[in-house]
Coordinates of C-alpha atoms in Angstrom, one line a residue:
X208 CA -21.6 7.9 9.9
X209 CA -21.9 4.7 12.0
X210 CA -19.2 2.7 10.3
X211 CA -16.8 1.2 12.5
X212 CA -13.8 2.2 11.2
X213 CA -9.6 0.0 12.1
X214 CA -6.4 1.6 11.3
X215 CA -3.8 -0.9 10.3
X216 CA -0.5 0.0 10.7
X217 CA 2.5 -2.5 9.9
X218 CA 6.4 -2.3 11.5
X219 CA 9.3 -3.3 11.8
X220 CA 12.7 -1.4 13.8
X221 CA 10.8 2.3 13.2
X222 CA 10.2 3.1 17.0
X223 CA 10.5 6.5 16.8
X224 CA 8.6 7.1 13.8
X225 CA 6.1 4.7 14.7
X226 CA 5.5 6.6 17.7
X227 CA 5.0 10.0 15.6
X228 CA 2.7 7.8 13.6
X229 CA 0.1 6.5 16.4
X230 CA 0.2 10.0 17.6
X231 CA -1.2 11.3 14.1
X232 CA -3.9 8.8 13.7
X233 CA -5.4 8.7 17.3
X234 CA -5.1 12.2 17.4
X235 CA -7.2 12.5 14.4
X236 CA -10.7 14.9 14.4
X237 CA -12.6 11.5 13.6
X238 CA -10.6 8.7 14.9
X239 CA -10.8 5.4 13.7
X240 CA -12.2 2.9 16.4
X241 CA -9.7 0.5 16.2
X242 CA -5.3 1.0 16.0
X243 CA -4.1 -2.1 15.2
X244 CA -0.2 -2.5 14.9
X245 CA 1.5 -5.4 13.4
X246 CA 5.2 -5.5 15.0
X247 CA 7.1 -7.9 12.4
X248 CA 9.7 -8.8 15.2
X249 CA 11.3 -5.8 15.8
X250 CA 14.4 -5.6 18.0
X251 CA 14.8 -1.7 18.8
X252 CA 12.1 -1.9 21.7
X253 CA 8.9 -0.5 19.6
X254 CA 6.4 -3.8 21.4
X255 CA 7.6 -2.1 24.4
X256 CA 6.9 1.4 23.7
X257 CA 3.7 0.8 22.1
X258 CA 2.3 -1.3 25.3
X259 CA 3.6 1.3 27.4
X260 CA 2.9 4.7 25.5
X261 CA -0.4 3.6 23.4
X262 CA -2.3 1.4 25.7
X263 CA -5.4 1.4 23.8
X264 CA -3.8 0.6 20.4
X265 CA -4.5 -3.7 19.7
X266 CA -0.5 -4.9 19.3
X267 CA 0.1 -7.4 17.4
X268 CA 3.7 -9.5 18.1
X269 CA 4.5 -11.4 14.9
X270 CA 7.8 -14.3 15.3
X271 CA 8.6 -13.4 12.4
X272 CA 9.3 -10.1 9.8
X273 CA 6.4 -10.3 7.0
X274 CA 7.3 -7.3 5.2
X275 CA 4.8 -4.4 4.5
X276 CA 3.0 -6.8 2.2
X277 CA 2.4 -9.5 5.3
X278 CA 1.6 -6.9 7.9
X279 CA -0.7 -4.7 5.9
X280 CA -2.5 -8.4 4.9
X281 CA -2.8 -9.3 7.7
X282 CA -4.7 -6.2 9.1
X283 CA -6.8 -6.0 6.4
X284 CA -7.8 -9.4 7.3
X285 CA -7.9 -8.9 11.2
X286 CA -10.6 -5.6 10.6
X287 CA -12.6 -7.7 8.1
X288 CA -12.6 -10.7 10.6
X289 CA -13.3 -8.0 13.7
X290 CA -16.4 -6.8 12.0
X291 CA -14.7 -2.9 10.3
X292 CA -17.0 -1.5 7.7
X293 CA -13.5 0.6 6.8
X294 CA -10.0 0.1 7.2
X295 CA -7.1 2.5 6.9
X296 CA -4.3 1.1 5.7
X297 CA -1.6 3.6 7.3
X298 CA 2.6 2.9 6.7
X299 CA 4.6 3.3 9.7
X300 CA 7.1 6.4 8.3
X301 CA 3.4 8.4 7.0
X302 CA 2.0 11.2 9.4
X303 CA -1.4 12.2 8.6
X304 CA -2.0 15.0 8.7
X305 CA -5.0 15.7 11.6
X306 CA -8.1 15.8 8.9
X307 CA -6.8 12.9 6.9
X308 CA -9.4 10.3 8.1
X309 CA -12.0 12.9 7.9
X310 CA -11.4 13.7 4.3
X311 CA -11.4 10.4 2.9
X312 CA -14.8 9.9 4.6
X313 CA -16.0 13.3 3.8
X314 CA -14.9 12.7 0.0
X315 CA -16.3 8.5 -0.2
X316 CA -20.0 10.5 0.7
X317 CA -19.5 12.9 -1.9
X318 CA -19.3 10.0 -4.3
X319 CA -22.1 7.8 -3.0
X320 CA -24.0 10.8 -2.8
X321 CA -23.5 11.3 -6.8
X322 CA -23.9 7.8 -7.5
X323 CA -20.4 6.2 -7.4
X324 CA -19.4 3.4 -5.4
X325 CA -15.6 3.7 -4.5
X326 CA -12.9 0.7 -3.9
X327 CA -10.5 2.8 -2.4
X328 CA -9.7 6.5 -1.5
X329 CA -6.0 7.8 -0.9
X330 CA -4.4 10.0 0.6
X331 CA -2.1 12.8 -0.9
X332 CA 1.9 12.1 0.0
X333 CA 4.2 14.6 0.7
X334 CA 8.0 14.5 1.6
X335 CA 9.0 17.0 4.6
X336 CA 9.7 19.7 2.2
X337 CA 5.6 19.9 1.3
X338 CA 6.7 18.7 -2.1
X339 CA 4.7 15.7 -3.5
X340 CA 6.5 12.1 -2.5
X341 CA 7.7 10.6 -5.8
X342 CA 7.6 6.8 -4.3
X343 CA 3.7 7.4 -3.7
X344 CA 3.1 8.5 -7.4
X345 CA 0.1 6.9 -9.1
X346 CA -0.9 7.3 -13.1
X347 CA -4.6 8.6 -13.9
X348 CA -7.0 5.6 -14.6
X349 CA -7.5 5.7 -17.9
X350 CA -10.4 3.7 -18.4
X351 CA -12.0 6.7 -16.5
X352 CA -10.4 9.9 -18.0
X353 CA -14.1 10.2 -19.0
X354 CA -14.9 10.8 -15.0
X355 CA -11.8 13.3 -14.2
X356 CA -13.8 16.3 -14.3
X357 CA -16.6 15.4 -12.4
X358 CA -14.5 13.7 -10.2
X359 CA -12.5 16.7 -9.8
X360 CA -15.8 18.7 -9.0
X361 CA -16.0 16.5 -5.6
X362 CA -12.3 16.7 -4.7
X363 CA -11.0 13.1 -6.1
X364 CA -9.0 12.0 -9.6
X365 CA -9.0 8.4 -10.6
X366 CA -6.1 6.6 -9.9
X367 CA -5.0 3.0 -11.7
X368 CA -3.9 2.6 -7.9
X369 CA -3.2 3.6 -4.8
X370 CA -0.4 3.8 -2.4
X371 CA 0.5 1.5 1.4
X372 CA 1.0 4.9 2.6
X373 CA -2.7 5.8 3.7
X374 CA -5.8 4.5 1.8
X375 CA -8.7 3.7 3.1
X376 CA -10.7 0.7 1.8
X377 CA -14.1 -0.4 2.6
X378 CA -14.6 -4.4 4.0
X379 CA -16.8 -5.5 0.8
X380 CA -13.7 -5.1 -1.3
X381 CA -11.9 -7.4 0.7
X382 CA -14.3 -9.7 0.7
X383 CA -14.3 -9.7 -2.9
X384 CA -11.2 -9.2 -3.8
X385 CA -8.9 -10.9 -1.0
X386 CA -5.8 -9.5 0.1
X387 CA -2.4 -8.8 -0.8
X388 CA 0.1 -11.4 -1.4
X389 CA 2.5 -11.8 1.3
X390 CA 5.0 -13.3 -0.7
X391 CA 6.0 -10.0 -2.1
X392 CA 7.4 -8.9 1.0
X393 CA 7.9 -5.2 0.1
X394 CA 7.3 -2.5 -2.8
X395 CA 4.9 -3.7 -6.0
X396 CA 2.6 -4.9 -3.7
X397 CA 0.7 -1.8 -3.8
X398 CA 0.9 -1.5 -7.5
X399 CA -0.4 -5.5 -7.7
X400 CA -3.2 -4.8 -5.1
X401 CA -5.2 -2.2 -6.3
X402 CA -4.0 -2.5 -9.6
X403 CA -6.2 -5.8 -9.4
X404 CA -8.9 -3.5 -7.6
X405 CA -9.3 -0.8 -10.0
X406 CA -9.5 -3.1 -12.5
X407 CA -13.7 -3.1 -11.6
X408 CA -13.5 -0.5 -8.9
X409 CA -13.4 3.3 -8.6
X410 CA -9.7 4.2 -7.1
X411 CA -9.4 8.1 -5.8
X412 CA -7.0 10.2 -4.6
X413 CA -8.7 12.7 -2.0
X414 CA -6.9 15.9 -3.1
X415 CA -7.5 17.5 0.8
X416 CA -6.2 14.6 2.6
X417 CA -2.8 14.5 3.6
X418 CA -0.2 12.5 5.2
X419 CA 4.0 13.5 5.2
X420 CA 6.0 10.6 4.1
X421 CA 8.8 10.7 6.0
X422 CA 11.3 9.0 4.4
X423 CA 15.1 9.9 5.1
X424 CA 15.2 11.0 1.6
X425 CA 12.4 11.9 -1.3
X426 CA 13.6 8.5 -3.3
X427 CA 12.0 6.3 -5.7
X428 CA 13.3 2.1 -6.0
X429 CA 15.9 2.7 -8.3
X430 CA 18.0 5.4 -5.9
X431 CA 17.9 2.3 -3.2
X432 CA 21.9 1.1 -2.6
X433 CA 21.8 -2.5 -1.9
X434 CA 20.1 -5.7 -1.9
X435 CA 16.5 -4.6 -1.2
X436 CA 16.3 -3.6 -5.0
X437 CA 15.9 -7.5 -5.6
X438 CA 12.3 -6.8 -4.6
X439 CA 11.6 -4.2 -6.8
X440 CA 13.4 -6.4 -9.7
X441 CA 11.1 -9.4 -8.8
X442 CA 7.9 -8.2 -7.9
X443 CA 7.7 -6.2 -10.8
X444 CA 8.2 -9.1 -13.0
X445 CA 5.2 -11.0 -10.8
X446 CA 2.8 -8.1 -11.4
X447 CA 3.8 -7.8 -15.0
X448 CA 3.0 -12.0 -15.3
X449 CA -0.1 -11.7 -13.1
X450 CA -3.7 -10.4 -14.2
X451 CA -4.2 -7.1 -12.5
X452 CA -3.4 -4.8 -15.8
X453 CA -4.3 -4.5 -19.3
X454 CA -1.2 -6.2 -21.5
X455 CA -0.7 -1.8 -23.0
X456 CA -0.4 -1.3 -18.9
X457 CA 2.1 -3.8 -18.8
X458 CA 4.4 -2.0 -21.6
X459 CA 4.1 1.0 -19.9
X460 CA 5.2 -1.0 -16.2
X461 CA 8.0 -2.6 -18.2
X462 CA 9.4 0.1 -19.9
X463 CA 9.4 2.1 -16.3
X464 CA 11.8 -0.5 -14.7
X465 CA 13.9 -1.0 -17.9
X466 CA 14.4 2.9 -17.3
X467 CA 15.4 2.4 -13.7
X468 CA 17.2 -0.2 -13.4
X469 CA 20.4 2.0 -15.5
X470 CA 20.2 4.4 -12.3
X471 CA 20.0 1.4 -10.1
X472 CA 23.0 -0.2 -11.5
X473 CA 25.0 3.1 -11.9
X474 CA 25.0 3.8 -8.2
X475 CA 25.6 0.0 -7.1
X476 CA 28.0 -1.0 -9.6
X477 CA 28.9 -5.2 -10.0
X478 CA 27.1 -6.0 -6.6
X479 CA 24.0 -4.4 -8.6
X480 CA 24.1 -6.6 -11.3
X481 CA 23.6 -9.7 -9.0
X482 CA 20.9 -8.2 -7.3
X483 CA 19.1 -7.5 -10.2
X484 CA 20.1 -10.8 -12.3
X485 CA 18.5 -12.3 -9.0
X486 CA 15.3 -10.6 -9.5
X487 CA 15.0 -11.3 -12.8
X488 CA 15.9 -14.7 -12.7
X489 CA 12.8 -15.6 -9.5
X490 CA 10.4 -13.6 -11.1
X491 CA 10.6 -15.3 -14.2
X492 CA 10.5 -18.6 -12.3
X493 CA 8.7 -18.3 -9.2
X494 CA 5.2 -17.1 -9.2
X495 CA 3.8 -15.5 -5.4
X496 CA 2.6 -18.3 -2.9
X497 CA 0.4 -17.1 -0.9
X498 CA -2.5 -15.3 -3.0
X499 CA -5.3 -14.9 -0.6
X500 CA -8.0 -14.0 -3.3
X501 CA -11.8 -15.5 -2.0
X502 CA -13.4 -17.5 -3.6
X503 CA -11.7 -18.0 -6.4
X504 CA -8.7 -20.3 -8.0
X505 CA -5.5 -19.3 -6.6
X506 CA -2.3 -20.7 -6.6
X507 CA -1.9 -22.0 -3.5
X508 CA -4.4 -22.9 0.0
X509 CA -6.6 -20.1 -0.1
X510 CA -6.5 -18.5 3.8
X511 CA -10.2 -18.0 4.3
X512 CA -11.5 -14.9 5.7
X513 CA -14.5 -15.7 8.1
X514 CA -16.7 -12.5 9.3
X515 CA -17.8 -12.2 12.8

């Protein structure tokens, strides 16, 4: 095709699975020109084993741990700034499968080819078991159930968004759209980030690309034990505040954490109920910092993305 193409994959303390990951992308039957790996201050050796093992991949040492919101930001914004025409956005547990690149470019020329210009293509998730991934589960777009069978004629369905785990999106849309906000740190920022995209651009899934998710477990949010439910609590909350769905979306994103946050609290008993109190109580009081929309108002400096 002639498009210069990055991967972007963010980390932190997943050496080994890292590893599996680089393998799978550079080992791809159209590899993307560019690996870039965001190491959010690891401290299990994975700067060292990616210097030694991947030589070619462009590391990136961060001071500090931004989260899979922070590191997939900021490769989105280091392959718009390095001159990609597409960037993959790749999570550090996902192993595509060796087509996966290919398919999403195969399937964005199908649809230019019939007239539709695409925001951002997906891959499908599975667990280890070749069962679909629950966490990477998208709703249909419904503003374009009208498209579904054509769609489905060229290998895609319309997606109200699209998942970290491997989705390719093209550097126009993050010109005009920005990136994600860091300040979400982890989960939701997906949901926010192309639920702001799809709000005026195509979203696919490419049904014949595929990438194994592997998590230790086939878990959604709610099934998390611990503290890093705050996240989930909170960011919701900011997405359902922001501007990125329609306010019948909304109801339908609040009454799906008001059904999970029962299984949540059932399986983290009183230190749950902090956790979630938490979440509630900065989401309903905080708003995210660090919006890098372009060109437009935000809520905070704006971090300007310059093209070379």
């Amino acid at each position: 095709m002639g498009e210069t193409i990055w991967a972007v994959i963010p980390t932190f303390n997943r050496r080994e699975l890292l590893r599996e990951c680089i393998r799978a992308v550079l080992g791809q039957t159209r590899p993307p020109d560019v690996v870039w790996v965001r190491d959010n201050a690891s401290q299990d050796g994975t700067a060292e084993m990616v210097r030694q093992e991947f030589p070619r991949v462009r590391l990136v040492r961060g001071k500090n741990n931004l989260g899979s919101s922070g590191g997939f930001a900021e490769g989105l914004r280091a392959g718009y700034e390095g001159g990609a025409d597409w960037i993959w956005l790749v999570d550090n547990d996902a192993v595509p499968q060796p087509d996966a690149l290919e398919k999403l470019l195969e399937a964005q020329r199908r649809l230019e080819n019939s007239g539709y210009r695409v925001g951002a293509l997906g891959s499908i998730a599975l667990w280890t078991d070749g069962k679909p991934h629950p966490m990477n589960h998208t709703p249909p777009d419904w503003k374009r159930l009208h498209l579904r069978h054509r769609l489905a004629q060229l290998g895609c369905q319309p997606q109200r968004w699209s998942s970290f785990v491997s989705v390719l999106v093209p550097s126009r849309v993050v010109e005009r759209y920005g990136l994600p906000y860091y300040s979400f740190f982890t989960w939701n920022d997906d949901l926010e980030y192309f639920g702001r995209i799809a709000r005026g651009e195509l979203v696919v899934f490419v049904r014949d690309s595929v990438v194994v998710h592997k998590t230790k477990t086939p878990y959604i949010a709610a099934l998390s034990i611990g503290e890093r439910y705050f996240y989930e609590v909170r960011n919701r909350i900011w997405v359902l505040r922001g501007d990125a769905f329609h306010w019948l979306e909304k109801v339908w994103l609040f009454l799906n954490i008001l059904g999970q946050i029962p299984v949540y609290l059932w399986r983290n008993r009183l230190p749950g109920w902090k956790v979630v109190l938490r979440g509630i109580e900065e989401g309903l009081h905080t708003l995210p910092s660090e919006t890098v929309a372009v060109g437009a108002r935000i809520e905070a400096e704006p971090i300007v993305l310059a093209r070379r």
